XYZ file of C-alpha atoms in Angstrom:
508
model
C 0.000 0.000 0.000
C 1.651 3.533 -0.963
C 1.855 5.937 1.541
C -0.394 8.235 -0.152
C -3.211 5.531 -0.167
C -2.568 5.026 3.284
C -2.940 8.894 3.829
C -5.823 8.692 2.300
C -7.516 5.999 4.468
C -6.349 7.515 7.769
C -7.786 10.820 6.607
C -10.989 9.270 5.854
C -11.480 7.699 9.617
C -10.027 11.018 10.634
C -13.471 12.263 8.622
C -15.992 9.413 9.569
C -15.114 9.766 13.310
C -15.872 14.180 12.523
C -18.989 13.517 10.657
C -20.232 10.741 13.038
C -19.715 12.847 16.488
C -21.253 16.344 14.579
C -24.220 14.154 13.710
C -24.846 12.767 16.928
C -24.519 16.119 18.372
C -27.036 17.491 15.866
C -29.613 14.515 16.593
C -29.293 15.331 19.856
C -30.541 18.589 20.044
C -34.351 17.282 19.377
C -35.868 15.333 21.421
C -37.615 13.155 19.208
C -34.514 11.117 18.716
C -33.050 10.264 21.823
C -34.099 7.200 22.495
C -33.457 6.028 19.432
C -29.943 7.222 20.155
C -29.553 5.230 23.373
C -31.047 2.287 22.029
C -28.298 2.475 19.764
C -25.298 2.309 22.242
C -24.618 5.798 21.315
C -23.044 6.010 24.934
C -20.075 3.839 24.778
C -19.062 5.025 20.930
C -18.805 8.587 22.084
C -16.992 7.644 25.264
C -13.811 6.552 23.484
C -14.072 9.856 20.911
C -13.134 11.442 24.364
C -9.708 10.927 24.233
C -9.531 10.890 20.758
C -6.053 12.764 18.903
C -8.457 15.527 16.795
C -9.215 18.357 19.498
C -12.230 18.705 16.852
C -13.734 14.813 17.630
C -13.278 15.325 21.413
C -14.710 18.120 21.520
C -17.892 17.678 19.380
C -18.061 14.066 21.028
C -18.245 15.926 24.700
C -20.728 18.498 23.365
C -22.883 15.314 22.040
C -22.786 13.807 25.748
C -23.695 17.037 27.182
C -27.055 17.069 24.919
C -27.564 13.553 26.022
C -27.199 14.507 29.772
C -29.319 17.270 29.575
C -32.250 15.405 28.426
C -32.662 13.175 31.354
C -31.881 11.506 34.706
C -31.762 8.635 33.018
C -28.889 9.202 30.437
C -26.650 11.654 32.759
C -26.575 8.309 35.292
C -25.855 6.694 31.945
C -22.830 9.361 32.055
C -21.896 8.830 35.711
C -21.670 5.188 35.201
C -20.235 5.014 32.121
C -16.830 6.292 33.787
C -16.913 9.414 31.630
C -16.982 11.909 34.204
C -13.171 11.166 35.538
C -11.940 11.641 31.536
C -13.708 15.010 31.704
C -12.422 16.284 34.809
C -8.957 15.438 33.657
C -9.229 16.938 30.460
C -10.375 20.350 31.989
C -7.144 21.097 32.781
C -5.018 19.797 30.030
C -7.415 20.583 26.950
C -7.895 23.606 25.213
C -10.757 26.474 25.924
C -12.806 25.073 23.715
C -13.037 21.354 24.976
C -12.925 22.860 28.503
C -16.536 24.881 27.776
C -17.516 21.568 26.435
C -16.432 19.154 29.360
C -17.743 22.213 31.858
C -21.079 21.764 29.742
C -21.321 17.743 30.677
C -21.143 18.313 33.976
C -23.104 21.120 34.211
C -25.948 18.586 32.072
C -25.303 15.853 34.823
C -25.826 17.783 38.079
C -28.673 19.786 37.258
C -31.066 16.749 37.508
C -30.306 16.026 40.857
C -28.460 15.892 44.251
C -27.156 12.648 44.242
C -26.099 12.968 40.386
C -24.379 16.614 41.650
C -22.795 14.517 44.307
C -21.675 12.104 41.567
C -19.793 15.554 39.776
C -17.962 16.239 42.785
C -16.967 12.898 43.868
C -14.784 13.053 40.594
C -13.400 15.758 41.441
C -14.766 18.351 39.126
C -14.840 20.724 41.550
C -11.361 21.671 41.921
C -11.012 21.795 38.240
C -14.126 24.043 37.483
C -13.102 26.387 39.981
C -9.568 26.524 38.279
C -11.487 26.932 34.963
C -13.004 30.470 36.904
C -9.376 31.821 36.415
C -9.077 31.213 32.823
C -8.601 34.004 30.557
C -11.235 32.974 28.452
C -14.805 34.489 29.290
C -16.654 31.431 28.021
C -14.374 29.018 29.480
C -15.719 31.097 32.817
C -19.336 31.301 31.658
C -19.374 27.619 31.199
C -17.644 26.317 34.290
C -20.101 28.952 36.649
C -23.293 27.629 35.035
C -21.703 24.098 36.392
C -20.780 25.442 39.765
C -24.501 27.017 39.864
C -26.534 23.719 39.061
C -24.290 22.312 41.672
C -25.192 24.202 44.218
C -28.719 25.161 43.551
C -29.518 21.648 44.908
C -28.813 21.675 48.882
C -26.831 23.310 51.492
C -24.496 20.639 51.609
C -23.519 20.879 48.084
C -23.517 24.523 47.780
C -21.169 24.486 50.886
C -18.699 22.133 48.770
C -18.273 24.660 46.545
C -17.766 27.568 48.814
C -15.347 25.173 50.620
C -13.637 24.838 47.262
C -12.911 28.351 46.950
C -15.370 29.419 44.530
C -17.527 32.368 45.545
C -14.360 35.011 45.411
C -14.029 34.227 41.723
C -17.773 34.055 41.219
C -17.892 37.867 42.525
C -14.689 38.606 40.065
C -16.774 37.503 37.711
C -19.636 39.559 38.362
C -17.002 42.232 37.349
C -15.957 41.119 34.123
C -17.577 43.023 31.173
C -19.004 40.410 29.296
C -23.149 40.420 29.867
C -23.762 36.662 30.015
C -20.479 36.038 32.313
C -22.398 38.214 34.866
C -25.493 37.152 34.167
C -24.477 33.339 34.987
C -22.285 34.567 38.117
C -25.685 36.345 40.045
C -27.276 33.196 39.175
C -25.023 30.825 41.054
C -24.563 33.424 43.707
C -28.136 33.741 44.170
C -27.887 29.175 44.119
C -25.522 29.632 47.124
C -27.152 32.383 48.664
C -30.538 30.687 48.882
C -30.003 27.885 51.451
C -28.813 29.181 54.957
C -27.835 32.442 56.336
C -24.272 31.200 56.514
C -23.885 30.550 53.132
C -25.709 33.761 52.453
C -23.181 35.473 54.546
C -20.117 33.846 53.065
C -21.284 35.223 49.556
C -21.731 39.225 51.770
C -18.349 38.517 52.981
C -16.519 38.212 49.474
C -17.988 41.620 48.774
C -20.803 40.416 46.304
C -23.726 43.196 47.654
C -21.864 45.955 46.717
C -21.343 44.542 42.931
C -25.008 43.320 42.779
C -26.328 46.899 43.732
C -24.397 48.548 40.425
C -26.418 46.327 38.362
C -30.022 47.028 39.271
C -30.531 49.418 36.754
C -28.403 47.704 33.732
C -30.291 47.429 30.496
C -30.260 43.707 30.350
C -33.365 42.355 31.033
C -31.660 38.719 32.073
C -29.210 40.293 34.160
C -31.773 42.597 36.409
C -33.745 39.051 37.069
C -30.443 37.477 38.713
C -29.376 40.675 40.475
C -32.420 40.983 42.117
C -32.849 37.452 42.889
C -29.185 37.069 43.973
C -30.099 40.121 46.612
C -33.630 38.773 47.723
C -31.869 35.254 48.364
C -28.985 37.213 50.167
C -32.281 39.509 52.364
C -34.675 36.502 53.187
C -32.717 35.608 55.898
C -31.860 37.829 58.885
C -32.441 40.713 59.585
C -28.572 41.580 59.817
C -28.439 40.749 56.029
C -31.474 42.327 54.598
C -29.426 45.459 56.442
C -26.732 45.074 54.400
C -28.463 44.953 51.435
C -30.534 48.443 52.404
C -27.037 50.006 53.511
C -25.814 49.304 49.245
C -28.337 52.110 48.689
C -30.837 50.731 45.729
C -33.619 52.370 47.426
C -35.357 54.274 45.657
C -33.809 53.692 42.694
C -34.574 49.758 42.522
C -38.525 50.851 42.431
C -38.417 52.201 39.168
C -37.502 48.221 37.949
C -41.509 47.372 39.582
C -42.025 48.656 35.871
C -39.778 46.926 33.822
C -41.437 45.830 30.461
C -39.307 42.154 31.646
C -41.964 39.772 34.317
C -39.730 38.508 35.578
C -37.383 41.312 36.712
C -40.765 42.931 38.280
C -41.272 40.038 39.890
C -38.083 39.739 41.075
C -37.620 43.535 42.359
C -41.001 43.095 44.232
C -39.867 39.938 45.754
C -36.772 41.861 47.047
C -38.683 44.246 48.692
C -40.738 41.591 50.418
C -37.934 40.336 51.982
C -36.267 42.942 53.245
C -39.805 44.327 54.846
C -41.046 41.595 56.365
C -38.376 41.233 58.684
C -38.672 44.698 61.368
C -40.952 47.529 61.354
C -37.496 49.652 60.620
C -36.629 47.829 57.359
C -40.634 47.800 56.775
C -40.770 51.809 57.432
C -37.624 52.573 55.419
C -39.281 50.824 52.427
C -42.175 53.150 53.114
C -40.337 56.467 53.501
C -38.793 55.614 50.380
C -42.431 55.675 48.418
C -42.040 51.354 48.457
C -45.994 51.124 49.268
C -46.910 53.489 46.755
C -44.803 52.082 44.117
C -46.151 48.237 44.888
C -49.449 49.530 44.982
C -49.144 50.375 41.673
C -47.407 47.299 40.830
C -50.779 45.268 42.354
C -52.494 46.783 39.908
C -50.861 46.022 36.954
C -49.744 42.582 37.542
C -51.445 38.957 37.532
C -50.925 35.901 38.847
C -48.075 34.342 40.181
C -46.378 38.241 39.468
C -48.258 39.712 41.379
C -48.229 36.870 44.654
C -44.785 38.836 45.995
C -46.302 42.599 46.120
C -49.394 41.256 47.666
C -47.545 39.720 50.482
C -45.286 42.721 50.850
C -48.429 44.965 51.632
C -49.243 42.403 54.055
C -45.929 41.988 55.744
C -45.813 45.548 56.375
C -49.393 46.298 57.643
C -48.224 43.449 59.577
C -45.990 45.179 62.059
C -47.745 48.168 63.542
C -50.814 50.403 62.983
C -49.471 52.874 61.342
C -47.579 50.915 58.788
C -51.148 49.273 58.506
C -52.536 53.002 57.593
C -49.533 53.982 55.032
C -51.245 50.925 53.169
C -54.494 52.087 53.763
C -53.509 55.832 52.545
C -51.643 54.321 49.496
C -55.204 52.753 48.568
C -53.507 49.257 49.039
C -56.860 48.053 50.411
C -58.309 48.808 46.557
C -55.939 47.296 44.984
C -55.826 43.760 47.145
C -59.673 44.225 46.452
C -59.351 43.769 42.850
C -56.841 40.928 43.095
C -59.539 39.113 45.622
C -62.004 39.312 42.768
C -59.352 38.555 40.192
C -57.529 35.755 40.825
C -58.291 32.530 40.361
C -55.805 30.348 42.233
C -55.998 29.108 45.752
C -52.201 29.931 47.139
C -52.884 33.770 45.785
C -56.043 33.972 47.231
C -54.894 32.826 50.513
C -52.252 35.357 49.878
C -54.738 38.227 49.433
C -56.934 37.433 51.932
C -54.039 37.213 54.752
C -53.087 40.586 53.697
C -56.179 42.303 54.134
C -56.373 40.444 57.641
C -53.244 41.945 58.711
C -54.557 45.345 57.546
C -57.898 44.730 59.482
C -56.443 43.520 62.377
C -55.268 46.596 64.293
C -58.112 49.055 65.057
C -61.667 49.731 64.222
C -60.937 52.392 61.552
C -58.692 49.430 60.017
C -61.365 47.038 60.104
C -63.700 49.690 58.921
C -61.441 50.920 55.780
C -61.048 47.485 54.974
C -64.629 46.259 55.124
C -66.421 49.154 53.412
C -64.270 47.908 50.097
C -66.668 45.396 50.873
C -64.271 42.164 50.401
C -65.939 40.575 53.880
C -68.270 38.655 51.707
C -65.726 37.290 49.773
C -63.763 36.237 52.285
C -66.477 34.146 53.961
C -67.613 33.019 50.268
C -64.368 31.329 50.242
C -64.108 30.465 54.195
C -67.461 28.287 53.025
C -66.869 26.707 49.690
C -66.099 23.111 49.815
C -63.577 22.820 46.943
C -61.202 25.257 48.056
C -57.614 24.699 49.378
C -57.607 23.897 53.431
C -54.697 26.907 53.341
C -57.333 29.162 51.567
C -60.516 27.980 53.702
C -57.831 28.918 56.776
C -56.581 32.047 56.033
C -59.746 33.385 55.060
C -61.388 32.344 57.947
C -59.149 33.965 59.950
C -58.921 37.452 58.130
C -62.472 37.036 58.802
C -61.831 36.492 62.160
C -59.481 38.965 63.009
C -61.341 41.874 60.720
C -64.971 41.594 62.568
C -63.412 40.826 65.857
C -62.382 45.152 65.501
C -64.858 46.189 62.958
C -67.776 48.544 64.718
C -69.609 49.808 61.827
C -72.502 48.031 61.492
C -73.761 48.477 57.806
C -70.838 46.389 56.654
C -71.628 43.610 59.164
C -75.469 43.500 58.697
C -75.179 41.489 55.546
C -73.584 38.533 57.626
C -76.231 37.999 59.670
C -78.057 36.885 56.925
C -74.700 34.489 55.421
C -72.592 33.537 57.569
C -71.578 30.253 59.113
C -71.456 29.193 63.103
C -68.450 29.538 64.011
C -67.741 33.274 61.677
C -71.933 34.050 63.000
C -70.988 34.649 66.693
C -67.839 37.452 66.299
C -70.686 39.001 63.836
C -73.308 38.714 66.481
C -70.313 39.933 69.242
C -69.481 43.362 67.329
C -73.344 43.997 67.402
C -73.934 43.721 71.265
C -70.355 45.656 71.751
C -72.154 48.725 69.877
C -76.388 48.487 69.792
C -75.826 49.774 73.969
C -74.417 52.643 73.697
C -76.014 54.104 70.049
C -79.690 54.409 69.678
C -80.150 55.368 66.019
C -78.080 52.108 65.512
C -80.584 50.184 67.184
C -83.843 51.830 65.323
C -81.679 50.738 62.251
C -81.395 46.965 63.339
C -84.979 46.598 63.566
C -85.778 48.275 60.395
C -83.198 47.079 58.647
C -84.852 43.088 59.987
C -81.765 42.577 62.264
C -83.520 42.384 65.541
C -85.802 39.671 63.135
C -82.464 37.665 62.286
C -81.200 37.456 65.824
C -84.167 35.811 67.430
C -84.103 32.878 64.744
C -80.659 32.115 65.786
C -80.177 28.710 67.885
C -77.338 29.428 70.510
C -76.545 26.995 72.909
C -77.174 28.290 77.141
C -74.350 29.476 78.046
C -72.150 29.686 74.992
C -70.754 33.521 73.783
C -72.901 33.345 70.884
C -76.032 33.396 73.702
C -74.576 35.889 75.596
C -74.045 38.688 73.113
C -77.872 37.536 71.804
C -79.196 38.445 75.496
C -76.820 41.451 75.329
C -78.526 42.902 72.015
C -81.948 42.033 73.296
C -81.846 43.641 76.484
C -81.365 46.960 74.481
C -84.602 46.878 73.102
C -87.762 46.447 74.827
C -89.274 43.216 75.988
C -92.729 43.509 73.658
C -90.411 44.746 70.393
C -88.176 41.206 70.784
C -90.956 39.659 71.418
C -92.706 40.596 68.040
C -89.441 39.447 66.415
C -89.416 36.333 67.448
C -90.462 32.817 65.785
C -93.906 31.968 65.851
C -95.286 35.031 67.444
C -97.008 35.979 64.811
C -98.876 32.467 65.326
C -99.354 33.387 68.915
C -100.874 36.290 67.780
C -103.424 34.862 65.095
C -104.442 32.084 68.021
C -105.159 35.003 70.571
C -107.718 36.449 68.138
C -108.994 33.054 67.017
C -109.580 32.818 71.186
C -110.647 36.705 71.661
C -114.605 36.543 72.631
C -116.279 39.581 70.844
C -118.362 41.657 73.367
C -121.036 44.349 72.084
């Protein structure tokens, strides 16, 4: 054989083994052909390509097993027991940038699906190497080993504590500082994956110096950026009060508001779920929101929002009426109570309308003018029409019953109240009944209006049990009238009354 013929033939495997790994990378981007693909031993050809002597071959073959990976559970165990994982990590530091993003994109594919397949990653060893690959002058050899680090520790504590151990969130805040977009993008992502677990590792990401870096991108034009920043900071605020400080010290308030705006979802969402956090924690934090025009602005945002977007302003109005009764009125003023109105009538599903209803609760809860403001928006029907249907959640049915609870149990004005006489259940009936015998006593045109208005009627056709508070606040409301006018109310007089004149002997 001539050595140009034998040329020839190696250049042709040297093609075949190209064309074979590019296809198998191209089949693999649709999903429609990926079990075909296993059921074809795809695994074990590619695994060899790995090591093969074209940088080309291993690196399309890696990018293949990465798209296989990504797909399932199933095929990135396929992955971890295959014995590929060890060739990757090795190859991350003795390949070139471009088989490094690709090797960084395997693993990445095999720990997103799980914990026990993240463990797998770091049980090889990847960590060391990824965090290595953080150093790298190349931005995308960066980019691809933080998405890897990210989906590691997005998991659990434990994991995302293997990769602070291993020395990664100091380079994941250099990162943040690098000028290319998606490297910082992908850096407030993992940061926010470390972040979320435990105030530790929260505090471990504050101590590298990753709030102050954070706070300079609120307002960047990036839409995909904003989303991480702000997440990144709400995971950083959710857990003491110590760090949602720190986060109000960087000094995106009132800036940050403007973002309740942003044409993005999920940046709004994120910016009002920031603001959540940081108020729920102390009437301070709550009040600085407020001073800064934070009700105002999420008022707004309640109104212009749906759905699962709107869940994190609702709850902020509600963690801050929570704390004291005038944080409860700079809701109030703000016309929060409208606005939580509207979503009550709105929404459809259970966890926001648990959501709604708890706010107005804690808005209720404080005073009668609370309970007042909030039940002339006249929402206390809807909260008992969901207390009392059957096919709502248990959470709902609860927190309904107990804004109820909580509204009527301060709510002395008496036209809003009237109506649920006539509706309500047992056990909402008696704190009804209770708010009428606190105020019929002591306010006369109040009790003309009762009768009139057939309230006197409804009372006396309620069964109480001797003894119980419902009876007591029934004898309460009927000693303020006289004894013939209660009489004339109650069941089966009128019966009496047509018997007496059936008895009545006529004399001329």
């Amino acid at each position: 054989m001539s050595q140009r013929h034998t040329l020839q033939v190696f250049e042709q495997y040297q093609k075949s083994r190209l064309t074979f790994v590019q296809a198998v990378a191209d089949l693999a981007t649709r999903p429609q052909n990926i079990e075909t693909l296993q059921n074809a031993g795809v695994m074990a050809l590619l695994r060899p390509l790995l090591l093969d002597v074209v940088p080309s071959v291993q690196q399309t073959a890696a990018l293949a097993l990465g798209r296989l990976a990504n797909f399932s559970d199933h095929l990135a165990e396929s992955v971890v027991r295959g014995d590929i994982l060890p060739q990757l990590v090795y190859s991350l530091a003795e390949q070139n940038r471009f088989y490094k993003k690709a090797a960084a994109f395997v693993l990445r594919a095999v720990a997103k699906h799980s914990p026990q397949l993240a463990q797998s990653v770091i049980d090889c060893g990847a960590l060391d190497a990824l965090v290595v690959c953080l150093e790298e002058f190349d931005p995308s050899v960066k980019e691809a080993a933080t998405w890897a680090l990210g989906y590691i520790a997005r998991h659990n504590a434990e994991l995302s504590q293997h990769v602070v151990d291993a020395g990664g969130v100091p380079l994941l805040v250099l990162c943040l500082q690098e000028p290319e977009i998606a490297l910082k993008r992908v850096a407030a992502s993992a940061l926010s994956d470390i972040a979320k677990h435990s105030p530790e590792l929260a505090q471990t990401v504050v101590d590298a110096g990753a709030i102050a870096h954070l706070a300079q991108m609120i307002l960047n034009p990036d839409a995909q950026l904003k989303r991480q920043v702000f997440s990144a900071l709400s995971q950083i605020a959710k857990h003491s009060v110590d760090l949602a400080e720190m986060v109000v010290e960087a000094e995106i308030f009132p800036a940050a508001f403007a973002c309740l705006n942003d044409p993005d979802e999920y940046v709004k969402k994120n910016c009002a779920t920031l603001i959540r956090e940081i108020v729920k924690h102390t009437p301070e934090l709550a009040q600085m929101i407020v001073n800064a025009g934070g009700v105002a602005a999420i008022v707004d945002y309640v109104g212009s929002t749906r759905g699962n977007v709107r869940l994190p302003g609702i709850m902020m109005l509600g963690y801050t009426a929570a704390h004291t009764e005038s944080l409860a009125m700079a809701v109030i003023v703000s016309k929060g109570i409208n606005q939580l109105s509207i979503a009550l009538n709105e929404e459809t599903e259970d966890h926001i309308l648990a959501a709604t209803a708890w706010a107005l609760g804690q808005i209720g809860r404080h005073t009668p003018e609370h309970a007042k403001a909030v039940a002339v928006a006249n929402v206390l029907p809807k909260l008992l029409q969901l207390y009392m249907k059957t096919n709502m959640s248990e959470d709902l049915q609860t927190k309904a019953k107990k804004s109820l609870k909580n509204i009527l149990q301060k709510c002395v004005y008496l036209p809003v109240l009237e109506p649920l006489l006539h509706e309500a259940s047992p056990n909402i009936l008696k704190h009804v009944v209770a708010q009428f015998s606190k105020v019929l006593p002591h306010d006369p045109k109040a009790r003309r209006l009762f009768v009139t208005s057939g309230g006197l009627k409804k009372i006396q056709e309620i069964k109480a049990e001797e003894g119980s508070p419902l009876a007591e606040s029934i004898n309460t409301i009927n000693s303020c009238f006289p004894e013939e006018v209660v009489k004339y109310y109650s069941p089966g007089y009128a019966d009496e009354l047509l018997d007496r004149v059936e008895q009545h002997n006529y004399k001329a």
